[in-house]
Amino acid sequence: MGSLREIETRINSTKKTSQITRAMQMVSASKLNRAELNAKAFVPYMEKVQEVAASIAAGTDTEHPMLVSRPVNKTAYIVITADRGLCGGYNSNMIRKVANVIAERHASLDDVVIFAIGRKGYEFFSKRGYNVIDSVIGISDHPSFAEIKDIASKAVGMFTDGTYDELYMYYTHYESAISHIVTEEKVLPLTDIATEDTALTSYEFEPSGEAILEVLLPQYAESLIFGALLDSKASEHASSMTAMKNATDNAGELIDDLTLQFNRARQAAITQEITEIIGGVAALE
């Protein structure tokens, strides 16, 4: 047991830490509300673009390169993480999942290229010898498409050019404030753009289906990436809020334990002083 001064110092420092974590929890909760709305608001747009693209693709005889599978020699991965820590297992779960998948699927890192969105993912993969060909760091808490337009266009364009033969995306899907799932989604080729749940509509288009697909399919693939980013941001803020709440709760428990220690130490000191006084009085008698 430490001295009274040492225990009191620890109590004061823990209280200050608790105030900081509580404030960070409130900030994350505020950011989460808006991020959740952004993610949900983007879903109808995504569904409509998918429905239109699937309908035009189904009504067009010519197969667009983005819709056709080809032999896989090289694979690209888009990995979405946060720029900062203090958000529980948000970053570590993502990085661990991607690293394990790459180790299982590929005998050599030469068969893999990485697009990193977020500082944590970029630093991990670049330091370990992965081929990180592009990255975006400093994404805002409520991102706009302009922030990732360049990397999304590059990822889609390099697939079309044949630099790699498939493109996967890893992001954290937001289900609720306490539930977030690391999710894999195949971006390219768009072999399953028309799912069983997609209601196909007959369209009349001009000038041709092929010309429309040339513009629409890259936009659809890029919107998939942006939608995943919005989903990940909601998960990031929720993870941060939960982590800060746990830190605040742990600080409260530590303060209670330290206060109990302080009271016991003070009582022991008082008892010791009383004992010494009684002993001194007895010696004088």
Coordinates of C-alpha atoms in Angstrom, one line a residue:
M1 CA 0.0 0.0 0.0
G2 CA 1.4 3.4 -1.0
S3 CA 1.6 6.5 1.1
L4 CA -1.4 8.8 1.5
R5 CA 0.1 11.3 -0.9
E6 CA 0.8 8.7 -3.6
I7 CA -2.7 7.3 -3.4
E8 CA -4.2 10.8 -3.5
T9 CA -2.1 11.7 -6.6
R10 CA -3.3 8.5 -8.4
I11 CA -6.9 9.3 -7.5
N12 CA -6.6 12.8 -8.9
S13 CA -4.9 11.7 -12.1
T14 CA -7.5 9.0 -12.7
K15 CA -10.3 11.5 -12.2
K16 CA -8.8 13.7 -14.8
T17 CA -8.4 10.8 -17.2
S18 CA -12.0 9.8 -16.6
Q19 CA -13.1 13.3 -17.5
I20 CA -11.2 13.1 -20.8
T21 CA -12.6 9.7 -21.7
R22 CA -16.1 10.8 -20.8
A23 CA -15.8 13.8 -23.1
M24 CA -14.4 11.6 -25.9
Q25 CA -17.3 9.2 -25.4
M26 CA -19.8 12.1 -25.9
V27 CA -18.0 13.4 -29.0
S28 CA -18.0 9.9 -30.5
A29 CA -21.7 9.4 -29.8
S30 CA -22.4 12.7 -31.5
K31 CA -20.4 11.7 -34.6
L32 CA -22.0 8.3 -34.6
N33 CA -25.5 9.7 -35.0
R34 CA -24.6 11.6 -38.2
A35 CA -22.4 8.8 -39.6
E36 CA -25.3 6.3 -39.1
L37 CA -27.7 8.6 -41.0
N38 CA -25.1 9.1 -43.8
A39 CA -24.6 5.3 -44.2
K40 CA -28.4 4.6 -44.2
A41 CA -29.2 7.5 -46.6
F42 CA -26.7 6.1 -49.2
V43 CA -28.3 2.7 -49.4
P44 CA -31.3 3.6 -51.6
Y45 CA -28.9 5.2 -54.1
M46 CA -26.8 2.1 -54.2
E47 CA -29.8 -0.1 -54.7
K48 CA -31.1 2.0 -57.5
V49 CA -27.8 2.2 -59.3
Q50 CA -27.4 -1.6 -59.0
E51 CA -30.9 -2.2 -60.3
V52 CA -30.3 0.0 -63.3
A53 CA -26.9 -1.4 -64.1
A54 CA -28.2 -5.0 -63.8
S55 CA -31.2 -4.3 -66.0
I56 CA -29.1 -2.7 -68.8
A57 CA -26.5 -5.4 -68.6
A58 CA -29.2 -8.1 -68.9
G59 CA -30.6 -6.4 -71.9
T60 CA -27.3 -5.9 -73.7
D61 CA -25.7 -8.6 -75.8
T62 CA -22.1 -7.4 -75.5
E63 CA -20.4 -8.4 -72.3
H64 CA -18.5 -5.5 -70.6
P65 CA -15.0 -6.4 -69.3
M66 CA -16.1 -5.5 -65.8
L67 CA -18.8 -8.1 -65.9
V68 CA -16.6 -11.0 -67.0
S69 CA -14.4 -13.3 -64.9
R70 CA -10.9 -14.0 -66.1
P71 CA -8.0 -16.2 -64.9
V72 CA -6.7 -14.8 -61.6
N73 CA -2.9 -14.0 -61.6
K74 CA -3.0 -11.0 -59.2
T75 CA -5.5 -9.8 -56.7
A76 CA -6.1 -6.3 -55.3
Y77 CA -7.5 -5.5 -51.8
I78 CA -9.0 -2.3 -50.6
V79 CA -8.6 -2.1 -46.9
I80 CA -10.5 0.5 -44.9
T81 CA -9.3 1.3 -41.4
A82 CA -9.1 4.4 -39.2
D83 CA -6.5 7.1 -39.0
R84 CA -6.4 7.0 -35.2
G85 CA -6.5 4.4 -32.4
L86 CA -8.6 4.6 -29.2
C87 CA -11.4 2.6 -30.9
G88 CA -11.2 -0.8 -29.3
G89 CA -10.5 -3.7 -31.7
Y90 CA -11.8 -1.8 -34.8
N91 CA -8.4 -1.6 -36.5
S92 CA -6.8 -4.8 -35.2
N93 CA -9.7 -7.0 -36.2
M94 CA -9.6 -5.6 -39.7
I95 CA -5.9 -5.9 -40.1
R96 CA -5.8 -9.4 -38.7
K97 CA -8.6 -10.6 -41.0
V98 CA -7.0 -9.2 -44.2
A99 CA -3.5 -10.5 -43.3
N100 CA -4.9 -14.0 -42.6
V101 CA -6.9 -14.1 -45.9
I102 CA -3.9 -13.0 -47.9
A103 CA -1.7 -15.7 -46.2
E104 CA -4.3 -18.4 -47.0
R105 CA -5.0 -17.4 -50.6
H106 CA -1.6 -16.4 -51.9
A107 CA 1.8 -18.1 -51.9
S108 CA 3.6 -14.9 -52.6
L109 CA 3.1 -11.2 -51.8
D110 CA 3.9 -10.5 -55.4
D111 CA 0.4 -11.7 -56.3
V112 CA -1.2 -9.0 -54.1
V113 CA -1.6 -5.3 -54.2
I114 CA -3.2 -3.1 -51.5
F115 CA -5.2 0.1 -51.6
A116 CA -5.2 1.4 -48.1
I117 CA -7.8 3.8 -46.8
G118 CA -6.8 4.9 -43.3
R119 CA -3.5 5.4 -41.6
K120 CA -3.5 2.3 -39.5
G121 CA -3.9 -0.1 -42.4
Y122 CA -1.4 1.8 -44.5
E123 CA 1.3 1.7 -41.8
F124 CA 0.8 -2.0 -41.0
F125 CA 0.9 -3.3 -44.6
S126 CA 3.6 -0.9 -45.9
K127 CA 6.0 -1.8 -43.0
R128 CA 5.6 -5.5 -43.6
G129 CA 6.5 -5.6 -47.3
Y130 CA 3.1 -5.6 -48.9
N131 CA 2.7 -3.7 -52.2
V132 CA 0.6 -0.7 -51.1
I133 CA 0.2 1.0 -54.5
D134 CA -2.1 3.8 -53.3
S135 CA -3.5 5.2 -50.0
V136 CA -5.7 7.9 -48.6
I137 CA -4.9 9.3 -45.1
G138 CA -6.8 11.9 -43.2
I139 CA -10.4 11.0 -44.3
S140 CA -12.9 13.3 -42.4
D141 CA -15.3 12.0 -39.8
H142 CA -18.1 12.5 -42.3
P143 CA -16.4 11.9 -45.7
S144 CA -17.5 13.0 -49.1
F145 CA -17.0 11.1 -52.3
A146 CA -14.5 13.7 -53.5
E147 CA -12.1 12.5 -50.7
I148 CA -11.8 9.0 -52.2
K149 CA -12.7 9.6 -55.8
D150 CA -9.1 9.4 -57.0
I151 CA -8.2 6.1 -55.3
A152 CA -11.6 4.6 -56.2
S153 CA -11.1 5.6 -59.9
K154 CA -7.6 4.2 -59.8
A155 CA -8.7 0.9 -58.3
V156 CA -11.4 0.4 -60.9
G157 CA -9.2 1.7 -63.8
M158 CA -6.3 -0.7 -63.0
F159 CA -8.7 -3.6 -63.1
T160 CA -10.0 -2.6 -66.5
D161 CA -6.4 -2.2 -67.7
G162 CA -5.6 -5.7 -66.6
T163 CA -3.1 -4.8 -63.8
Y164 CA -4.9 -7.3 -61.6
D165 CA -7.7 -9.7 -62.2
E166 CA -10.0 -9.3 -59.2
L167 CA -10.7 -6.6 -56.6
Y168 CA -11.9 -7.3 -53.1
M169 CA -12.8 -4.8 -50.4
Y170 CA -12.6 -5.2 -46.7
Y171 CA -14.6 -2.9 -44.4
T172 CA -16.4 -3.0 -41.1
H173 CA -20.1 -3.3 -41.5
Y174 CA -22.2 -1.4 -39.0
E175 CA -25.1 -3.3 -37.5
S176 CA -25.7 -1.4 -34.2
A177 CA -23.8 0.6 -31.7
I178 CA -22.4 -2.6 -30.2
S179 CA -22.2 -4.8 -33.2
H180 CA -19.8 -4.4 -36.1
I181 CA -18.6 -7.1 -38.5
V182 CA -15.5 -7.2 -40.6
T183 CA -16.9 -7.8 -44.1
E184 CA -15.4 -9.0 -47.4
E185 CA -17.1 -7.8 -50.6
K186 CA -16.0 -8.6 -54.1
V187 CA -16.0 -5.4 -56.1
L188 CA -14.7 -6.6 -59.5
P189 CA -15.6 -8.4 -61.7
L190 CA -19.3 -7.6 -61.2
T191 CA -20.3 -11.2 -61.8
D192 CA -23.2 -11.1 -59.3
I193 CA -24.6 -7.6 -60.0
A194 CA -28.1 -9.1 -60.6
T195 CA -29.0 -10.9 -57.4
E196 CA -32.1 -12.9 -56.8
D197 CA -33.6 -9.9 -54.8
T198 CA -33.0 -7.4 -57.6
A199 CA -36.1 -6.6 -59.5
L200 CA -35.1 -6.0 -63.1
T201 CA -36.9 -3.2 -65.0
S202 CA -37.1 -2.9 -68.8
Y203 CA -35.4 0.4 -69.9
E204 CA -35.2 2.2 -73.2
F205 CA -31.8 3.8 -73.5
E206 CA -29.9 6.0 -75.9
P207 CA -27.4 5.9 -77.6
S208 CA -26.7 2.2 -76.7
G209 CA -26.5 -0.2 -73.8
E210 CA -22.7 -0.6 -74.3
A211 CA -22.1 3.2 -74.1
I212 CA -24.2 3.5 -71.0
L213 CA -22.4 0.6 -69.3
E214 CA -19.0 2.2 -70.1
V215 CA -20.0 5.1 -67.8
L216 CA -22.4 3.4 -65.3
L217 CA -20.4 0.4 -64.3
P218 CA -17.3 2.3 -63.1
Q219 CA -19.6 4.7 -61.2
Y220 CA -21.3 1.7 -59.6
A221 CA -18.0 0.1 -58.6
E222 CA -16.8 3.4 -57.1
S223 CA -20.0 3.9 -55.3
L224 CA -19.6 0.5 -53.7
I225 CA -16.3 1.7 -52.2
F226 CA -17.8 4.9 -51.0
G227 CA -20.7 3.1 -49.4
A228 CA -18.3 0.8 -47.6
L229 CA -16.4 3.8 -46.3
L230 CA -19.6 5.4 -44.9
D231 CA -20.5 2.1 -43.3
S232 CA -16.9 1.8 -41.8
K233 CA -17.1 5.4 -40.4
A234 CA -20.2 4.6 -38.5
S235 CA -18.5 1.5 -37.1
E236 CA -15.4 3.4 -36.2
H237 CA -17.4 6.0 -34.2
A238 CA -19.4 3.3 -32.5
S239 CA -16.2 1.4 -31.6
S240 CA -14.6 4.6 -30.2
M241 CA -17.7 5.4 -28.2
T242 CA -17.8 1.9 -26.7
A243 CA -14.0 2.0 -26.0
M244 CA -14.3 5.3 -24.2
K245 CA -17.3 4.2 -22.2
N246 CA -15.4 1.1 -21.1
A247 CA -12.4 3.3 -20.2
T248 CA -14.6 5.7 -18.2
D249 CA -16.2 2.8 -16.3
N250 CA -12.8 1.2 -15.6
A251 CA -11.5 4.6 -14.3
G252 CA -14.6 4.8 -12.0
E253 CA -13.8 1.3 -10.6
L254 CA -10.2 2.2 -10.1
I255 CA -11.1 5.4 -8.3
D256 CA -13.4 3.4 -5.9
D257 CA -10.6 1.0 -5.2
L258 CA -8.0 3.8 -4.6
T259 CA -10.5 5.7 -2.4
L260 CA -10.9 2.5 -0.3
Q261 CA -7.1 2.2 -0.1
F262 CA -6.8 5.8 0.9
N263 CA -9.4 5.5 3.6
R264 CA -7.7 2.4 5.0
A265 CA -4.3 4.1 4.9
R266 CA -5.6 7.2 6.6
Q267 CA -7.3 5.1 9.3
A268 CA -4.1 3.2 9.8
A269 CA -2.1 6.4 10.1
I270 CA -4.7 7.8 12.6
T271 CA -4.6 4.6 14.6
Q272 CA -0.8 4.7 14.6
E273 CA -0.8 8.3 15.9
I274 CA -3.3 7.5 18.7
T275 CA -1.2 4.5 19.7
E276 CA 1.9 6.7 19.8
I277 CA 0.2 9.3 21.9
I278 CA -1.2 6.7 24.4
G279 CA 2.3 5.2 24.6
G280 CA 3.8 8.6 25.3
V281 CA 1.3 9.3 28.0
A282 CA 1.9 6.0 29.6
A283 CA 5.6 6.5 29.6
L284 CA 5.2 9.9 31.4
E285 CA 3.1 8.3 34.1

